[in-house]
Tab-separated table of C-alpha atoms in Angstrom:
chain	number	residue	atom	x	y	z
A	57	MET	CA	13.655	-121.426	154.343
A	58	THR	CA	16.728	-123.595	154.303
A	59	LYS	CA	16.843	-123.413	158.058
A	60	ILE	CA	13.257	-124.560	158.361
A	61	SER	CA	13.683	-127.472	155.979
A	62	LEU	CA	16.845	-128.524	157.788
A	63	GLN	CA	14.933	-128.547	161.054
A	64	PHE	CA	12.210	-130.628	159.477
A	65	PHE	CA	14.813	-132.977	158.134
A	66	ALA	CA	16.464	-133.312	161.544
A	67	VAL	CA	13.126	-134.075	163.184
A	68	PHE	CA	12.371	-136.618	160.482
A	69	VAL	CA	15.744	-138.320	160.895
A	70	LEU	CA	15.320	-138.544	164.667
A	71	TRP	CA	11.813	-139.872	164.352
A	72	CYS	CA	12.964	-142.272	161.672
A	73	SER	CA	15.920	-143.664	163.536
A	74	ASN	CA	13.807	-144.386	166.583
A	75	SER	CA	10.940	-146.163	164.978
A	76	LEU	CA	11.099	-148.947	162.460
A	77	TYR	CA	7.415	-148.621	161.598
A	78	ALA	CA	7.602	-144.910	160.988
A	79	CYS	CA	10.127	-145.506	158.261
A	80	ALA	CA	9.010	-148.827	156.929
A	81	GLY	CA	9.484	-147.539	153.416
A	82	ALA	CA	13.090	-146.361	153.953
A	83	THR	CA	15.881	-148.620	152.763
A	84	LEU	CA	18.095	-150.378	155.264
A	85	TYR	CA	20.883	-148.082	154.053
A	86	ALA	CA	18.859	-145.002	155.001
A	87	ARG	CA	17.987	-146.499	158.378
A	88	LEU	CA	21.678	-147.099	159.057
A	89	GLY	CA	22.201	-143.389	158.537
A	90	GLY	CA	23.215	-143.390	154.885
A	91	ASN	CA	26.793	-142.717	153.861
A	92	ALA	CA	27.806	-140.939	157.078
A	93	GLY	CA	26.050	-143.444	159.337
A	94	VAL	CA	27.547	-146.510	157.675
A	95	ALA	CA	31.017	-144.894	157.682
A	96	SER	CA	30.796	-144.103	161.426
A	97	ILE	CA	29.591	-147.603	162.260
A	98	CYS	CA	32.477	-149.167	160.284
A	99	ASN	CA	35.097	-146.804	161.722
A	100	THR	CA	34.030	-147.526	165.282
A	101	LEU	CA	33.776	-151.272	164.724
A	102	ILE	CA	37.169	-151.644	163.046
A	103	ASP	CA	38.940	-149.467	165.642
A	104	ARG	CA	37.435	-151.642	168.346
A	105	VAL	CA	38.176	-155.066	166.829
A	106	ALA	CA	41.720	-154.049	165.838
A	107	THR	CA	42.548	-153.355	169.481
A	108	ASP	CA	40.582	-156.302	170.873
A	109	PRO	CA	42.786	-158.818	172.737
A	110	ILE	CA	41.328	-161.731	170.766
A	111	LEU	CA	40.344	-160.320	167.373
A	112	GLY	CA	43.264	-157.895	167.152
A	113	ARG	CA	45.663	-160.541	165.839
A	114	SER	CA	43.931	-160.633	162.434
A	115	PHE	CA	44.348	-156.871	162.017
A	116	LYS	CA	47.994	-156.622	163.067
A	117	ASP	CA	50.074	-154.443	160.706
A	118	SER	CA	47.023	-153.938	158.502
A	119	LYS	CA	45.985	-150.640	156.968
A	120	LEU	CA	42.831	-149.956	158.998
A	121	SER	CA	41.709	-147.014	156.850
A	122	ARG	CA	41.454	-149.361	153.882
A	123	ILE	CA	39.454	-151.976	155.821
A	124	LYS	CA	37.056	-149.300	157.107
A	125	HIS	CA	36.548	-147.904	153.625
A	126	LEU	CA	35.945	-151.302	152.006
A	127	LEU	CA	33.660	-152.525	154.806
A	128	ALA	CA	31.580	-149.347	154.495
A	129	GLU	CA	31.385	-149.867	150.746
A	130	GLN	CA	30.270	-153.448	151.243
A	131	ILE	CA	27.602	-152.621	153.839
A	132	CYS	CA	26.413	-149.714	151.691
A	133	GLU	CA	25.907	-152.020	148.716
A	134	LEU	CA	24.321	-154.800	150.789
A	135	SER	CA	21.871	-152.443	152.457
A	136	GLY	CA	20.657	-150.953	149.202
A	137	GLY	CA	22.894	-147.880	149.075
A	138	PRO	CA	24.449	-146.400	145.957
A	139	CYS	CA	27.858	-148.151	146.279
A	140	ARG	CA	29.679	-150.987	144.587
A	141	TYR	CA	32.012	-153.056	146.755
A	142	SER	CA	35.448	-152.918	145.121
A	143	GLY	CA	37.353	-155.318	147.379
A	144	ASP	CA	38.214	-158.997	147.108
A	145	SER	CA	35.813	-161.825	147.900
A	146	MET	CA	35.262	-162.670	151.560
A	147	LYS	CA	37.056	-165.970	151.010
A	148	GLU	CA	40.156	-164.249	149.569
A	149	VAL	CA	40.161	-161.550	152.228
A	150	HIS	CA	40.068	-163.987	155.154
A	151	ALA	CA	42.124	-166.863	153.692
A	152	GLY	CA	45.043	-167.892	155.867
A	153	HIS	CA	43.938	-165.906	158.914
A	154	GLN	CA	42.476	-169.108	160.412
A	155	ILE	CA	39.457	-167.348	161.831
A	156	SER	CA	37.545	-169.501	164.307
A	157	GLU	CA	33.806	-169.666	164.742
A	158	ALA	CA	34.177	-168.036	168.172
A	159	GLU	CA	36.053	-165.107	166.633
A	160	PHE	CA	33.372	-164.718	163.968
A	161	PHE	CA	30.604	-164.586	166.572
A	162	GLN	CA	32.588	-162.195	168.721
A	163	MET	CA	32.838	-159.795	165.803
A	164	VAL	CA	29.086	-160.119	165.207
A	165	ASP	CA	28.506	-159.260	168.878
A	166	MET	CA	30.770	-156.250	168.629
A	167	LEU	CA	28.924	-155.032	165.529
A	168	ARG	CA	25.621	-155.474	167.343
A	169	GLN	CA	26.990	-153.424	170.254
A	170	VAL	CA	28.212	-150.628	167.962
A	171	LEU	CA	24.823	-150.503	166.216
A	172	LYS	CA	23.061	-150.230	169.568
A	173	GLU	CA	25.342	-147.373	170.550
A	174	TYR	CA	24.311	-145.627	167.334
A	175	HIS	CA	20.673	-146.032	168.435
A	176	THR	CA	19.819	-148.427	165.658
A	177	ASP	CA	16.536	-150.207	166.303
A	178	LEU	CA	16.452	-153.958	166.759
A	179	GLY	CA	14.669	-154.600	163.468
A	180	THR	CA	17.365	-152.765	161.541
A	181	ILE	CA	20.148	-154.555	163.439
A	182	ASN	CA	18.645	-157.948	162.700
A	183	GLN	CA	18.064	-157.100	159.064
A	184	LEU	CA	21.720	-156.175	158.618
A	185	LEU	CA	23.031	-159.206	160.516
A	186	LYS	CA	20.831	-161.450	158.397
A	187	LEU	CA	22.501	-160.060	155.275
A	188	LEU	CA	25.962	-160.609	156.720
A	189	ALA	CA	25.353	-164.076	158.172
A	190	PRO	CA	25.852	-166.089	154.945
A	191	MET	CA	29.432	-164.795	154.795
A	192	LYS	CA	30.343	-167.023	157.730
A	193	ARG	CA	31.141	-169.975	155.523
A	194	ASP	CA	33.742	-167.929	153.609
A	195	ILE	CA	35.242	-166.291	156.697
A	196	VAL	CA	35.566	-169.122	159.213
A	197	GLU	CA	38.315	-171.565	158.379
A	198	HIS	CA	37.366	-175.138	159.083
A	199	ARG	CA	40.493	-177.068	159.778
A	200	THR	CA	40.360	-180.674	158.723
A	201	ARG	CA	40.121	-182.918	161.740
A	202	VAL	CA	42.880	-185.491	162.033
A	203	VAL	CA	41.477	-188.923	162.824
A	204	LYS	CA	43.899	-191.130	164.673
B	230	MET	CA	88.478	-184.711	112.391
B	231	LYS	CA	88.746	-181.344	110.786
B	232	TYR	CA	85.557	-180.296	112.486
B	233	ARG	CA	86.981	-181.289	115.863
B	234	ARG	CA	90.106	-179.235	115.309
B	235	GLU	CA	87.983	-176.196	114.505
B	236	GLN	CA	85.937	-176.806	117.589
B	237	LEU	CA	89.058	-177.065	119.751
B	238	CYS	CA	90.357	-173.899	118.180
B	239	ALA	CA	87.152	-172.053	118.976
B	240	THR	CA	87.225	-173.312	122.555
B	241	LEU	CA	90.795	-172.147	123.010
B	242	ILE	CA	89.954	-168.721	121.632
B	243	LEU	CA	86.964	-168.446	123.938
B	244	LEU	CA	89.070	-169.563	126.890
B	245	GLY	CA	91.718	-167.031	125.886
B	246	VAL	CA	89.186	-164.237	125.753
B	247	GLN	CA	87.929	-165.185	129.184
B	248	LEU	CA	91.456	-165.318	130.605
B	249	VAL	CA	92.227	-161.897	129.182
B	250	ASP	CA	88.970	-160.647	130.647
B	251	VAL	CA	89.830	-161.918	134.114
B	252	ALA	CA	93.425	-160.711	133.831
B	253	LEU	CA	92.292	-157.178	133.041
B	254	ALA	CA	89.790	-157.099	135.868
B	255	SER	CA	90.584	-156.004	139.359
B	256	ARG	CA	88.952	-157.123	142.567
B	257	VAL	CA	87.350	-154.139	144.239
B	258	THR	CA	86.418	-154.492	147.894
B	259	LEU	CA	83.697	-152.218	149.221
B	260	ASN	CA	84.124	-151.074	152.763
B	261	VAL	CA	80.879	-149.232	153.514
B	262	LYS	CA	80.265	-148.040	157.060
B	263	THR	CA	77.674	-145.901	158.785
B	264	SER	CA	78.772	-142.781	160.656
B	265	ASP	CA	78.633	-144.744	163.924
B	266	GLY	CA	80.992	-147.384	162.582
B	267	LYS	CA	78.538	-150.193	161.739
B	268	VAL	CA	78.492	-152.008	158.406
B	269	GLY	CA	76.287	-150.070	155.965
B	270	GLU	CA	74.027	-153.067	155.374
B	271	ASP	CA	71.724	-152.768	152.335
B	272	ALA	CA	73.728	-149.935	150.794
B	273	VAL	CA	73.769	-150.192	147.016
B	274	VAL	CA	76.891	-149.299	145.022
B	275	VAL	CA	76.702	-149.072	141.239
B	276	PHE	CA	79.566	-148.572	138.765
B	277	ASN	CA	78.913	-147.230	135.268
B	278	PRO	CA	81.896	-147.536	132.891
B	279	ILE	CA	82.895	-144.228	131.322
B	280	GLY	CA	83.627	-144.354	127.595
B	281	THR	CA	83.483	-148.152	127.253
B	282	SER	CA	80.680	-150.550	126.487
B	283	TYR	CA	79.658	-153.370	128.762
B	284	PRO	CA	78.093	-156.792	128.313
B	285	SER	CA	74.386	-156.737	127.618
B	286	GLN	CA	71.774	-158.134	129.940
B	287	ARG	CA	70.766	-161.779	129.779
B	288	ALA	CA	67.168	-161.923	128.607
B	289	SER	CA	66.207	-164.457	131.249
B	290	ALA	CA	67.543	-162.674	134.340
B	291	SER	CA	65.177	-162.939	137.274
B	292	ALA	CA	65.117	-162.337	141.003
B	293	ILE	CA	62.743	-162.842	143.905
B	294	VAL	CA	61.162	-160.425	146.354
B	295	ASP	CA	59.233	-162.632	148.769
B	296	GLN	CA	56.533	-161.858	151.351
B	297	ILE	CA	57.316	-163.511	154.676
B	298	HIS	CA	55.492	-162.725	157.961
B	299	LYS	CA	54.165	-159.454	156.495
B	300	ARG	CA	57.636	-158.295	155.418
B	301	PHE	CA	59.316	-158.029	152.036
B	302	VAL	CA	62.421	-160.226	151.809
B	303	PRO	CA	64.896	-158.898	150.823
B	304	LYS	CA	64.133	-155.333	151.829
B	305	VAL	CA	66.602	-153.948	149.267
B	306	SER	CA	67.403	-155.447	145.874
B	307	VAL	CA	69.592	-154.178	143.062
B	308	VAL	CA	68.973	-155.583	139.582
B	309	ARG	CA	69.736	-154.702	135.993
B	310	ALA	CA	67.036	-153.165	133.850
B	311	GLY	CA	65.149	-155.951	132.087
B	312	THR	CA	65.143	-158.278	135.091
B	313	THR	CA	61.939	-160.108	135.955
B	314	ILE	CA	61.019	-159.960	139.633
B	315	ASN	CA	58.829	-162.711	141.057
B	316	PHE	CA	56.718	-162.155	144.158
B	317	PRO	CA	56.046	-165.682	145.444
B	318	ASN	CA	54.147	-164.751	148.674
B	319	SER	CA	55.270	-167.277	151.275
B	320	ASP	CA	52.593	-166.016	153.669
B	321	GLN	CA	49.298	-167.842	154.089
B	322	ILE	CA	47.430	-164.544	153.754
B	323	ARG	CA	47.017	-162.276	150.731
B	324	HIS	CA	49.096	-159.220	149.866
B	325	GLN	CA	48.739	-156.462	147.314
B	326	VAL	CA	52.086	-155.178	146.082
B	327	TYR	CA	52.133	-151.753	144.473
B	328	SER	CA	54.528	-149.109	143.219
B	329	PHE	CA	53.879	-145.471	142.374
B	330	SER	CA	57.502	-144.947	141.321
B	331	PRO	CA	57.926	-143.527	137.795
B	332	ALA	CA	60.357	-146.335	136.847
B	333	LYS	CA	57.508	-148.858	137.239
B	334	ILE	CA	53.906	-148.252	138.251
B	335	PHE	CA	51.904	-151.373	139.029
B	336	THR	CA	49.600	-153.230	141.424
B	337	LEU	CA	49.820	-156.961	141.895
B	338	LYS	CA	47.326	-158.992	143.907
B	339	LEU	CA	48.953	-161.965	145.613
B	340	TYR	CA	46.886	-164.751	147.074
B	341	ALA	CA	48.224	-167.585	149.203
B	342	GLY	CA	49.007	-170.661	147.170
B	343	SER	CA	48.419	-169.132	143.745
B	344	THR	CA	51.302	-168.432	141.396
B	345	GLN	CA	51.709	-165.086	139.716
B	346	THR	CA	53.739	-164.206	136.673
B	347	GLY	CA	56.662	-161.960	137.465
B	348	ILE	CA	56.983	-158.299	136.587
B	349	VAL	CA	59.698	-157.044	134.244
B	350	PHE	CA	61.486	-153.910	135.474
B	351	ASP	CA	62.721	-152.446	132.214
B	352	LYS	CA	63.528	-148.860	133.200
B	353	PRO	CA	66.420	-147.833	135.462
B	354	GLY	CA	65.497	-146.013	138.653
B	355	LEU	CA	64.422	-146.511	142.229
B	356	VAL	CA	61.177	-148.439	142.714
B	357	VAL	CA	59.580	-148.268	146.158
B	358	LEU	CA	57.310	-151.240	146.835
B	359	GLY	CA	54.459	-151.212	149.321
B	360	CYS	CA	51.495	-153.389	150.245
B	361	ASN	CA	47.989	-151.938	150.029
B	362	ILE	CA	46.836	-154.199	152.840
B	363	HIS	CA	49.764	-153.961	155.248
B	364	ASP	CA	51.066	-150.447	155.879
B	365	SER	CA	54.378	-151.413	157.399
B	366	MET	CA	55.562	-153.462	154.419
B	367	VAL	CA	58.142	-151.644	152.317
B	368	ALA	CA	60.888	-152.742	149.944
B	369	TYR	CA	63.255	-151.012	147.566
B	370	LEU	CA	64.274	-152.133	144.129
B	371	VAL	CA	67.191	-150.285	142.563
B	372	VAL	CA	67.015	-150.921	138.815
B	373	VAL	CA	70.332	-150.086	137.170
B	374	ASP	CA	71.726	-149.805	133.649
B	375	SER	CA	75.126	-151.369	134.384
B	376	PRO	CA	76.295	-154.962	135.029
B	377	TYR	CA	78.598	-153.749	137.823
B	378	PHE	CA	76.846	-153.329	141.139
B	379	ALA	CA	76.792	-154.673	144.679
B	380	LYS	CA	74.618	-154.637	147.771
B	381	ILE	CA	76.436	-154.428	151.081
B	382	SER	CA	75.885	-157.432	153.309
B	383	ALA	CA	76.255	-157.351	157.083
B	384	SER	CA	77.593	-160.884	157.345
B	385	GLU	CA	80.425	-160.899	154.798
B	386	SER	CA	82.710	-158.458	153.056
B	387	THR	CA	81.407	-157.240	149.707
B	388	SER	CA	83.605	-157.181	146.616
B	389	LEU	CA	83.205	-157.331	142.859
B	390	ASP	CA	85.405	-157.718	139.788
B	391	LEU	CA	85.672	-154.621	137.644
B	392	PRO	CA	87.530	-154.479	134.318
B	393	ALA	CA	90.236	-151.815	134.253
B	394	GLY	CA	88.893	-148.406	133.369
B	395	ARG	CA	87.138	-145.329	134.626
B	396	TYR	CA	83.754	-145.541	136.348
B	397	ARG	CA	81.070	-143.295	137.663
B	398	MET	CA	80.227	-144.624	141.112
B	399	ARG	CA	76.789	-144.104	142.636
B	400	VAL	CA	75.850	-144.972	146.220
B	401	TRP	CA	72.391	-145.284	147.747
B	402	HIS	CA	70.761	-146.511	150.958
B	403	PRO	CA	67.073	-146.329	152.009
B	404	ASP	CA	67.965	-144.505	155.239
B	405	LEU	CA	70.334	-141.914	153.747
B	406	LYS	CA	70.062	-138.477	155.324
B	407	THR	CA	70.957	-136.734	152.055
B	408	SER	CA	71.851	-138.129	148.668
B	409	VAL	CA	75.497	-138.995	147.997
B	410	PRO	CA	76.871	-137.243	144.889
B	411	PRO	CA	78.249	-139.662	142.250
B	412	THR	CA	82.054	-139.808	142.077
B	413	GLU	CA	84.547	-140.959	139.460
B	414	ILE	CA	86.902	-143.825	140.248
B	415	VAL	CA	89.705	-145.465	138.285
B	416	VAL	CA	90.335	-149.208	138.357
B	417	ASP	CA	93.700	-150.470	137.159
B	418	THR	CA	95.037	-153.976	137.171
B	419	SER	CA	98.221	-153.308	139.147
B	420	SER	CA	96.637	-154.065	142.495
B	421	ASN	CA	93.367	-154.876	144.178
B	422	LYS	CA	91.396	-151.867	145.183
B	423	GLU	CA	89.487	-151.002	148.320
B	424	ILE	CA	86.824	-148.333	148.320
B	425	SER	CA	85.848	-146.971	151.715
B	426	LEU	CA	82.627	-145.055	152.155
B	427	LYS	CA	80.949	-143.543	155.175
B	428	LEU	CA	77.169	-143.049	155.059
B	429	ASP	CA	75.132	-140.667	157.183
B	430	LEU	CA	71.914	-142.571	157.928
B	431	LEU	CA	68.726	-141.700	159.795
B	432	SER	CA	66.921	-144.287	161.915
B	433	ALA	CA	63.534	-143.630	160.312
B	434	PRO	CA	63.734	-141.050	157.532
B	435	GLU	CA	60.474	-139.371	156.510
B	436	THR	CA	61.410	-139.397	152.862
B	437	VAL	CA	63.671	-141.735	150.961
B	438	VAL	CA	66.362	-140.019	148.891
B	439	GLU	CA	66.281	-140.708	145.160
B	440	PHE	CA	68.838	-142.942	143.538
B	441	PRO	CA	71.209	-140.497	141.741
B	442	GLU	CA	70.646	-140.092	137.993
């Protein structure tokens, strides 16, 4: 019995992850693969950005396990999952790192790539990015232009 | 006029007490080396008088452990119990200082440009400081119950004035291979004293030895 229901579940998950319409009722969190899915996405993304020649500088000497955990918590909460983000505000987290707009967009691209690799459909990807987009103003540091 | 004479009298007595104090103290030079002959930088040496009392701690004593380029500066500090430590954070990014050491358990969030009240370390013992955000940051705070202590510097010879008497001497270093047993030393006023110590250190020890009780 358990075996049968597991098989059904597996079929459902596969079907679900491949079609947005099939699972229109499922939360974004579920479509990202729930707890395990969100954790894998965050682990892969952070490992990749931390070793990236451009983005890596902001992660130097940092405890990656903590970043992965907090990012997963944040995405879980944002996407309707049963978590509460326990970290600092985006402004506090990124203050002083002088993150440029180009770096921000590069990280977005890398997240998009990771999501594609996890076979996330385009609708789900866009829905998540739309939730993350407003954070740009707290992450990118706008240096005051010196007028001569 | 009478008042002035009393005042002068009091000053002279105070001066006398201080002179006696200095006269009965001996300059002790600490010659601490590693087994390969280098100066035992950051070694901590603490002297506890045996059978005599010592001056009490100033209530306002404070020291700084800063955060500079994702490092604690200084890496090793030795302070008396009751000292307030301030963590100013000279970095432009945030840090999160923590300790799980029994002598003081705390977490302190530090943001760039915001001032934090210091933390009072009221119990003697070794406090290992880390940063929740940056793994490689580590610092050691040796909180002691005696006014007589020194930290070995690489750039200059280390010495301190000890009143004549018997002391229990404790030695510690973050890279010690095994803990150094406390020893008893005698300070007399007949001559200056030199204490030579050789420490067996590891380049990156897995565990830090406790500061001796």
